[in-house]
Amino acid sequence: MSGAGGVGQMEDRAIISVRNLVKYFPIETGFLRRQVGVVKAVDDVNFDLNEGETLALVGESGCGKTTTSHCIIQAQRPTAGHVLFRIGDSAPMDLTQMEKAELKAARRNIRMIYQDPYSSLNPRMTLLQIIGEPLVIHKMVESQEALRNKVAELLRLVRLDPSTMNRYPHAFSGGQRQRIAIARALSLSPKVVIADEAVSALDVSVQAQILNLLKELQNQLGLTYLFVAHNLAVVKYEADRVAVMYAGKIVEIGETEELYTNPRHPYTEALISAAPNPDPDTKNRARIVLAGEVADPGNLPPGCAFHPRCRYAEDRCRREIPQLVEVGGEEGPSHRAACHFASELELAGISGGAEEPERERA
Amino acid sequence: MTAQQAGERDATSAPGGDAAADPLLSVRNLQTHFFSREGVVKAVDGVSFDIKPGEILGIAGESGCGKSVTSQSILRILPRNGKIVGGEILFNNGDRTVDLATEEADGRVLRDIRGKEIAMIFQEPMTSFSPVHTIGDQIIETIRIHQDVSKEEARDQAVEMLRRVGMPNPVRNIEEYTFNLSGGMRQRAMVALSLSCRPKLLIADEPTTAVDVTIQAQMLELLRDIQADLGMAIIMITHDLGVIAELTDRVMIMYLGKEVEHGTVEDVFHRPQHPYTRGLLASIPKMEPGRVEIEPIEGVVPSPYAMPTGCKFHTRCPEYIAGVCEKRDPPLTAVGPGHEVSCYLYGGREELE
């Protein structure tokens, strides 16, 4: 299938459409690097990233959320599948089919922010060089003066003092460095920003500053975010929609409020229940503590990959892989889950938690 | 067992009703400084707290607040350039009280207490284990250092402890090396090692920070169960206020080496008084239905080499009082039974005059 095959597949509002995305890593052994197996890091992932929204990819380590984001910008070439990207009314482009030169142009519009601002910024470069580098590479500025003006503007955008542009990253705190990383990501005026655990390494008071800054920039510049994260409370605050991943697959996707208050996949329910809540009144709530650990993507269980940890699992779950299907009903926004029993189970979301201790006391 | 534990919880959380037991550990005006070429960092600068037998105390704060250095001071496992320069760490060791701050760090007294009376678990389980010995050998060694038992008895105790922490197959696990175990199982093995001599106090330094949320939930459940079972006191050190709320009875909030607020977890979370505590709680996204706004604390944590004078938080404080807060350290002021705050909003200003 070529890029043209994807044209009809993009939804109206989508800026990026991920179609049947697959990324396998071979497991090799010995001197001859004989392949003995395969790690299914991303296994048939489909979603649309709509223009102007924040879509969160959440899940535990090894669920494939970071690999998915890398496959979108082609930092890792997917094993199969398509990543369709469209600006405005132009024809969709399939990033997976592009050559290097074409990709370079497309990547101007899709930028990344990484977790650790201590390792993502080159310590030997000044802020001017760090933030200005993409502008120079993409020949977006004519003169040194224009570069300085543009970098000053970007620094003001992320609320840093433009007079610091000749300093090095070590002079800045973690939160300030993440602002520098954001300024660099925004230097080419991208349409989409992929934030991979962008606030996970920060202290909570600073994390809140960056979360709010990202929101302000989104409103100001009309950005679209793919927000890769593991902290459910942060995602609740930041995202419009959420996709929950488990063992390389999306198990549930829907609007944030709906997904948190009315989860339809047992894994989502367990994640919500396990998240520690900074309220001592919920101390004695009944938690779902999953037994065991995340499925090994190199050795997946048959059927639904979550079934060994699922308290609702039945025979069918051990045999048949559930498909991601619509569970939200006819009207209203889409809500999909990959569980054989999504329509039968009564799962608890975040509203239930706080009331239980009251009942216990009474 | 649970009833007894519930009783203890009530006693510690009931205001003023905890006078019965003598503290197990009493830290008085602890000062731990680090000496480097750039200067002196007052990592812990006059911290005091008590912990009673069977109590769970949380110490919370952001990076650089001194929470980990406090725990390293108690066990005297500070990095080489760190030194306790003042204060007392009084540990009630059954028949006598010892001051851990003045004992030799590698002397007899501390070696007897470390691992036996006070044990510690870390963020990274591999910190606790040697990779070239089996888990069993390491637990058995720890038991035999501190108790006069035969190898077979020690082995039985080790198996029993691995069973208690929920290892799936203790008899087999005891022969395994840590690299054979998954992350979650390593954490359990680490807890088993730390509890193998039935310590009176367990210090947990960010034990759930590097793990996934479902493993974190398992770990918190394990600590809760094992505390109810064995009845030891726990000091939980973490930056995660969710973990504090879920596990602890009392909490001390620290900022730049100072204690800013201290009280029952209910008081501190529902009636926070210090502007820093309030700011911290307001900046965490909540797992609640509907739109809950968050408010960051403005500014950045000052450099440890250029600490503000007076109240360390005054440079970021929304309620900063000019001419007061930058003058001197605010004293701890009681704002309720067992609830203390170091802030000039609540008292201490008369001493400035």
mmCIF file of N, CA and C in Angstrom, chain B residues 121-205:
data_model
loop_
_atom_site.group_PDB
_atom_site.id
_atom_site.type_symbol
_atom_site.label_atom_id
_atom_site.label_comp_id
_atom_site.label_asym_id
_atom_site.label_seq_id
_atom_site.Cartn_x
_atom_site.Cartn_y
_atom_site.Cartn_z
ATOM 1 N N ILE B 121 15.043 0.831 53.193
ATOM 2 C CA ILE B 121 14.849 0.404 51.801
ATOM 3 C C ILE B 121 14.981 1.617 50.894
ATOM 4 N N PHE B 122 15.428 1.356 49.678
ATOM 5 C CA PHE B 122 15.793 2.441 48.773
ATOM 6 C C PHE B 122 14.923 2.446 47.531
ATOM 7 N N GLN B 123 15.127 3.487 46.725
ATOM 8 C CA GLN B 123 14.415 3.620 45.455
ATOM 9 C C GLN B 123 14.782 2.474 44.520
ATOM 10 N N GLU B 124 16.059 2.130 44.484
ATOM 11 C CA GLU B 124 16.537 1.137 43.536
ATOM 12 C C GLU B 124 16.926 -0.121 44.321
ATOM 13 N N PRO B 125 16.188 -1.237 44.149
ATOM 14 C CA PRO B 125 16.451 -2.430 44.956
ATOM 15 C C PRO B 125 17.886 -2.941 44.824
ATOM 16 N N MET B 126 18.505 -2.682 43.684
ATOM 17 C CA MET B 126 19.862 -3.190 43.505
ATOM 18 C C MET B 126 20.860 -2.509 44.435
ATOM 19 N N THR B 127 20.460 -1.364 45.022
ATOM 20 C CA THR B 127 21.313 -0.710 46.016
ATOM 21 C C THR B 127 21.484 -1.597 47.239
ATOM 22 N N SER B 128 20.453 -2.371 47.540
ATOM 23 C CA SER B 128 20.476 -3.180 48.747
ATOM 24 C C SER B 128 21.177 -4.516 48.548
ATOM 25 N N PHE B 129 21.193 -4.996 47.304
ATOM 26 C CA PHE B 129 21.682 -6.352 47.071
ATOM 27 C C PHE B 129 23.019 -6.382 46.339
ATOM 28 N N SER B 130 23.772 -7.414 46.604
ATOM 29 C CA SER B 130 24.948 -7.714 45.802
ATOM 30 C C SER B 130 24.494 -8.585 44.643
ATOM 31 N N PRO B 131 24.974 -8.307 43.432
ATOM 32 C CA PRO B 131 24.517 -9.106 42.299
ATOM 33 C C PRO B 131 25.161 -10.499 42.220
ATOM 34 N N VAL B 132 26.225 -10.733 42.982
ATOM 35 C CA VAL B 132 26.939 -12.001 42.826
ATOM 36 C C VAL B 132 26.628 -13.014 43.925
ATOM 37 N N HIS B 133 25.691 -12.673 44.828
ATOM 38 C CA HIS B 133 25.269 -13.642 45.839
ATOM 39 C C HIS B 133 23.772 -13.888 45.687
ATOM 40 N N THR B 134 23.314 -15.068 46.099
ATOM 41 C CA THR B 134 21.881 -15.328 46.014
ATOM 42 C C THR B 134 21.157 -14.484 47.061
ATOM 43 N N ILE B 135 19.892 -14.265 46.807
ATOM 44 C CA ILE B 135 19.064 -13.497 47.743
ATOM 45 C C ILE B 135 19.098 -14.159 49.107
ATOM 46 N N GLY B 136 18.952 -15.479 49.110
ATOM 47 C CA GLY B 136 18.939 -16.228 50.364
ATOM 48 C C GLY B 136 20.213 -16.012 51.162
ATOM 49 N N ASP B 137 21.358 -16.146 50.501
ATOM 50 C CA ASP B 137 22.632 -15.974 51.210
ATOM 51 C C ASP B 137 22.714 -14.606 51.876
ATOM 52 N N GLN B 138 22.228 -13.606 51.182
ATOM 53 C CA GLN B 138 22.332 -12.256 51.729
ATOM 54 C C GLN B 138 21.407 -12.060 52.922
ATOM 55 N N ILE B 139 20.210 -12.632 52.829
ATOM 56 C CA ILE B 139 19.284 -12.498 53.962
ATOM 57 C C ILE B 139 19.808 -13.312 55.147
ATOM 58 N N ILE B 140 20.286 -14.536 54.856
ATOM 59 C CA ILE B 140 20.807 -15.397 55.923
ATOM 60 C C ILE B 140 22.001 -14.729 56.608
ATOM 61 N N GLU B 141 22.867 -14.118 55.806
ATOM 62 C CA GLU B 141 24.035 -13.434 56.373
ATOM 63 C C GLU B 141 23.590 -12.323 57.322
ATOM 64 N N THR B 142 22.620 -11.520 56.859
ATOM 65 C CA THR B 142 22.134 -10.427 57.697
ATOM 66 C C THR B 142 21.587 -10.964 59.012
ATOM 67 N N ILE B 143 20.793 -12.035 58.935
ATOM 68 C CA ILE B 143 20.205 -12.604 60.154
ATOM 69 C C ILE B 143 21.301 -13.087 61.090
ATOM 70 N N ARG B 144 22.319 -13.762 60.531
ATOM 71 C CA ARG B 144 23.339 -14.374 61.396
ATOM 72 C C ARG B 144 24.311 -13.353 61.975
ATOM 73 N N ILE B 145 24.448 -12.202 61.307
ATOM 74 C CA ILE B 145 25.278 -11.141 61.894
ATOM 75 C C ILE B 145 24.656 -10.645 63.190
ATOM 76 N N HIS B 146 23.322 -10.546 63.175
ATOM 77 C CA HIS B 146 22.649 -9.903 64.302
ATOM 78 C C HIS B 146 22.028 -10.874 65.300
ATOM 79 N N GLN B 147 21.862 -12.135 64.908
ATOM 80 C CA GLN B 147 21.226 -13.073 65.831
ATOM 81 C C GLN B 147 22.085 -14.325 65.938
ATOM 82 N N ASP B 148 22.047 -14.905 67.139
ATOM 83 C CA ASP B 148 22.839 -16.098 67.371
ATOM 84 C C ASP B 148 22.003 -17.325 67.003
ATOM 85 N N VAL B 149 21.897 -17.594 65.701
ATOM 86 C CA VAL B 149 21.106 -18.751 65.266
ATOM 87 C C VAL B 149 21.926 -19.589 64.286
ATOM 88 N N SER B 150 21.516 -20.844 64.139
ATOM 89 C CA SER B 150 22.221 -21.720 63.202
ATOM 90 C C SER B 150 21.862 -21.351 61.773
ATOM 91 N N LYS B 151 22.625 -21.859 60.846
ATOM 92 C CA LYS B 151 22.389 -21.560 59.444
ATOM 93 C C LYS B 151 21.006 -22.036 58.998
ATOM 94 N N GLU B 152 20.614 -23.208 59.534
ATOM 95 C CA GLU B 152 19.316 -23.771 59.148
ATOM 96 C C GLU B 152 18.170 -22.889 59.666
ATOM 97 N N GLU B 153 18.308 -22.457 60.927
ATOM 98 C CA GLU B 153 17.275 -21.579 61.487
ATOM 99 C C GLU B 153 17.182 -20.285 60.707
ATOM 100 N N ALA B 154 18.351 -19.731 60.371
ATOM 101 C CA ALA B 154 18.372 -18.482 59.614
ATOM 102 C C ALA B 154 17.707 -18.675 58.264
ATOM 103 N N ARG B 155 17.956 -19.826 57.662
ATOM 104 C CA ARG B 155 17.369 -20.120 56.366
ATOM 105 C C ARG B 155 15.845 -20.203 56.473
ATOM 106 N N ASP B 156 15.365 -20.861 57.522
ATOM 107 C CA ASP B 156 13.923 -20.945 57.727
ATOM 108 C C ASP B 156 13.313 -19.554 57.883
ATOM 109 N N GLN B 157 14.013 -18.720 58.664
ATOM 110 C CA GLN B 157 13.516 -17.352 58.852
ATOM 111 C C GLN B 157 13.479 -16.595 57.522
ATOM 112 N N ALA B 158 14.505 -16.807 56.707
ATOM 113 C CA ALA B 158 14.572 -16.110 55.419
ATOM 114 C C ALA B 158 13.415 -16.538 54.517
ATOM 115 N N VAL B 159 13.148 -17.840 54.475
ATOM 116 C CA VAL B 159 12.037 -18.344 53.665
ATOM 117 C C VAL B 159 10.725 -17.752 54.162
ATOM 118 N N GLU B 160 10.568 -17.739 55.481
ATOM 119 C CA GLU B 160 9.360 -17.204 56.084
ATOM 120 C C GLU B 160 9.176 -15.721 55.703
ATOM 121 N N MET B 161 10.273 -14.973 55.736
ATOM 122 C CA MET B 161 10.173 -13.553 55.416
ATOM 123 C C MET B 161 9.837 -13.341 53.938
ATOM 124 N N LEU B 162 10.434 -14.147 53.067
ATOM 125 C CA LEU B 162 10.112 -14.038 51.642
ATOM 126 C C LEU B 162 8.637 -14.380 51.395
ATOM 127 N N ARG B 163 8.128 -15.331 52.173
ATOM 128 C CA ARG B 163 6.720 -15.681 52.033
ATOM 129 C C ARG B 163 5.841 -14.503 52.469
ATOM 130 N N ARG B 164 6.217 -13.891 53.581
ATOM 131 C CA ARG B 164 5.431 -12.772 54.094
ATOM 132 C C ARG B 164 5.340 -11.598 53.131
ATOM 133 N N VAL B 165 6.416 -11.352 52.388
ATOM 134 C CA VAL B 165 6.376 -10.224 51.456
ATOM 135 C C VAL B 165 5.758 -10.620 50.120
ATOM 136 N N GLY B 166 5.225 -11.831 50.037
ATOM 137 C CA GLY B 166 4.480 -12.214 48.850
ATOM 138 C C GLY B 166 5.317 -12.699 47.686
ATOM 139 N N MET B 167 6.499 -13.257 47.966
ATOM 140 C CA MET B 167 7.262 -13.874 46.877
ATOM 141 C C MET B 167 6.531 -15.158 46.488
ATOM 142 N N PRO B 168 6.423 -15.435 45.199
ATOM 143 C CA PRO B 168 5.565 -16.543 44.761
ATOM 144 C C PRO B 168 6.040 -17.919 45.217
ATOM 145 N N ASN B 169 7.350 -18.122 45.297
ATOM 146 C CA ASN B 169 7.851 -19.453 45.620
ATOM 147 C C ASN B 169 9.116 -19.311 46.477
ATOM 148 N N PRO B 170 8.941 -19.014 47.780
ATOM 149 C CA PRO B 170 10.079 -18.637 48.631
ATOM 150 C C PRO B 170 11.217 -19.657 48.632
ATOM 151 N N VAL B 171 10.870 -20.951 48.639
ATOM 152 C CA VAL B 171 11.918 -21.965 48.732
ATOM 153 C C VAL B 171 12.809 -21.921 47.488
ATOM 154 N N ARG B 172 12.207 -21.618 46.346
ATOM 155 C CA ARG B 172 13.010 -21.503 45.139
ATOM 156 C C ARG B 172 13.665 -20.122 45.038
ATOM 157 N N ASN B 173 12.890 -19.075 45.408
ATOM 158 C CA ASN B 173 13.403 -17.713 45.286
ATOM 159 C C ASN B 173 14.678 -17.504 46.092
ATOM 160 N N ILE B 174 14.809 -18.252 47.180
ATOM 161 C CA ILE B 174 15.958 -18.059 48.064
ATOM 162 C C ILE B 174 17.264 -18.436 47.365
ATOM 163 N N GLU B 175 17.165 -19.287 46.359
ATOM 164 C CA GLU B 175 18.363 -19.693 45.612
ATOM 165 C C GLU B 175 18.651 -18.777 44.426
ATOM 166 N N GLU B 176 17.798 -17.783 44.214
ATOM 167 C CA GLU B 176 17.928 -16.986 42.995
ATOM 168 C C GLU B 176 18.802 -15.751 43.202
ATOM 169 N N TYR B 177 19.315 -15.256 42.093
ATOM 170 C CA TYR B 177 20.058 -13.999 42.089
ATOM 171 C C TYR B 177 19.102 -12.871 41.717
ATOM 172 N N THR B 178 19.469 -11.645 42.090
ATOM 173 C CA THR B 178 18.523 -10.542 41.857
ATOM 174 C C THR B 178 18.237 -10.317 40.382
ATOM 175 N N PHE B 179 19.231 -10.635 39.521
ATOM 176 C CA PHE B 179 18.980 -10.375 38.093
ATOM 177 C C PHE B 179 17.960 -11.333 37.500
ATOM 178 N N ASN B 180 17.638 -12.421 38.210
ATOM 179 C CA ASN B 180 16.594 -13.331 37.740
ATOM 180 C C ASN B 180 15.198 -12.786 38.028
ATOM 181 N N LEU B 181 15.135 -11.791 38.903
ATOM 182 C CA LEU B 181 13.827 -11.341 39.348
ATOM 183 C C LEU B 181 13.371 -10.120 38.572
ATOM 184 N N SER B 182 12.051 -9.971 38.440
ATOM 185 C CA SER B 182 11.499 -8.780 37.827
ATOM 186 C C SER B 182 11.582 -7.632 38.831
ATOM 187 N N GLY B 183 11.351 -6.413 38.345
ATOM 188 C CA GLY B 183 11.457 -5.231 39.196
ATOM 189 C C GLY B 183 10.611 -5.317 40.463
ATOM 190 N N GLY B 184 9.369 -5.737 40.303
ATOM 191 C CA GLY B 184 8.463 -5.809 41.438
ATOM 192 C C GLY B 184 8.911 -6.848 42.465
ATOM 193 N N MET B 185 9.417 -7.984 41.971
ATOM 194 C CA MET B 185 9.885 -9.040 42.875
ATOM 195 C C MET B 185 11.157 -8.608 43.604
ATOM 196 N N ARG B 186 12.019 -7.852 42.911
ATOM 197 C CA ARG B 186 13.217 -7.317 43.557
ATOM 198 C C ARG B 186 12.855 -6.412 44.718
ATOM 199 N N GLN B 187 11.820 -5.586 44.491
ATOM 200 C CA GLN B 187 11.370 -4.701 45.555
ATOM 201 C C GLN B 187 10.921 -5.516 46.761
ATOM 202 N N ARG B 188 10.182 -6.589 46.498
ATOM 203 C CA ARG B 188 9.707 -7.430 47.600
ATOM 204 C C ARG B 188 10.882 -8.080 48.327
ATOM 205 N N ALA B 189 11.858 -8.553 47.542
ATOM 206 C CA ALA B 189 13.025 -9.176 48.161
ATOM 207 C C ALA B 189 13.775 -8.165 49.029
ATOM 208 N N MET B 190 13.825 -6.921 48.551
ATOM 209 C CA MET B 190 14.497 -5.872 49.326
ATOM 210 C C MET B 190 13.776 -5.638 50.655
ATOM 211 N N VAL B 191 12.445 -5.635 50.610
ATOM 212 C CA VAL B 191 11.683 -5.466 51.848
ATOM 213 C C VAL B 191 11.963 -6.646 52.780
ATOM 214 N N ALA B 192 12.010 -7.858 52.217
ATOM 215 C CA ALA B 192 12.289 -9.043 53.033
ATOM 216 C C ALA B 192 13.655 -8.934 53.693
ATOM 217 N N LEU B 193 14.655 -8.490 52.932
ATOM 218 C CA LEU B 193 15.999 -8.337 53.496
ATOM 219 C C LEU B 193 15.988 -7.319 54.636
ATOM 220 N N SER B 194 15.326 -6.183 54.393
ATOM 221 C CA SER B 194 15.356 -5.126 55.404
ATOM 222 C C SER B 194 14.615 -5.543 56.666
ATOM 223 N N LEU B 195 13.594 -6.401 56.514
ATOM 224 C CA LEU B 195 12.803 -6.783 57.688
ATOM 225 C C LEU B 195 13.283 -8.083 58.327
ATOM 226 N N SER B 196 14.353 -8.662 57.787
ATOM 227 C CA SER B 196 14.742 -10.000 58.229
ATOM 228 C C SER B 196 15.115 -10.050 59.705
ATOM 229 N N CYS B 197 15.562 -8.941 60.286
ATOM 230 C CA CYS B 197 15.899 -8.939 61.717
ATOM 231 C C CYS B 197 14.829 -8.267 62.558
ATOM 232 N N ARG B 198 13.619 -8.123 61.977
ATOM 233 C CA ARG B 198 12.504 -7.502 62.701
ATOM 234 C C ARG B 198 12.902 -6.156 63.300
ATOM 235 N N PRO B 199 13.259 -5.182 62.469
ATOM 236 C CA PRO B 199 13.673 -3.884 63.009
ATOM 237 C C PRO B 199 12.518 -3.170 63.704
ATOM 238 N N LYS B 200 12.854 -2.271 64.604
ATOM 239 C CA LYS B 200 11.824 -1.462 65.255
ATOM 240 C C LYS B 200 11.431 -0.289 64.371
ATOM 241 N N LEU B 201 12.362 0.073 63.475
ATOM 242 C CA LEU B 201 12.107 1.220 62.603
ATOM 243 C C LEU B 201 12.567 0.887 61.188
ATOM 244 N N LEU B 202 11.686 1.149 60.232
ATOM 245 C CA LEU B 202 12.038 0.970 58.823
ATOM 246 C C LEU B 202 12.020 2.340 58.154
ATOM 247 N N ILE B 203 13.139 2.694 57.523
ATOM 248 C CA ILE B 203 13.183 3.954 56.782
ATOM 249 C C ILE B 203 13.058 3.626 55.302
ATOM 250 N N ALA B 204 12.034 4.175 54.661
ATOM 251 C CA ALA B 204 11.797 3.904 53.246
ATOM 252 C C ALA B 204 12.054 5.191 52.470
ATOM 253 N N ASP B 205 13.136 5.197 51.680
ATOM 254 C CA ASP B 205 13.519 6.412 50.961
ATOM 255 C C ASP B 205 13.082 6.315 49.504
#
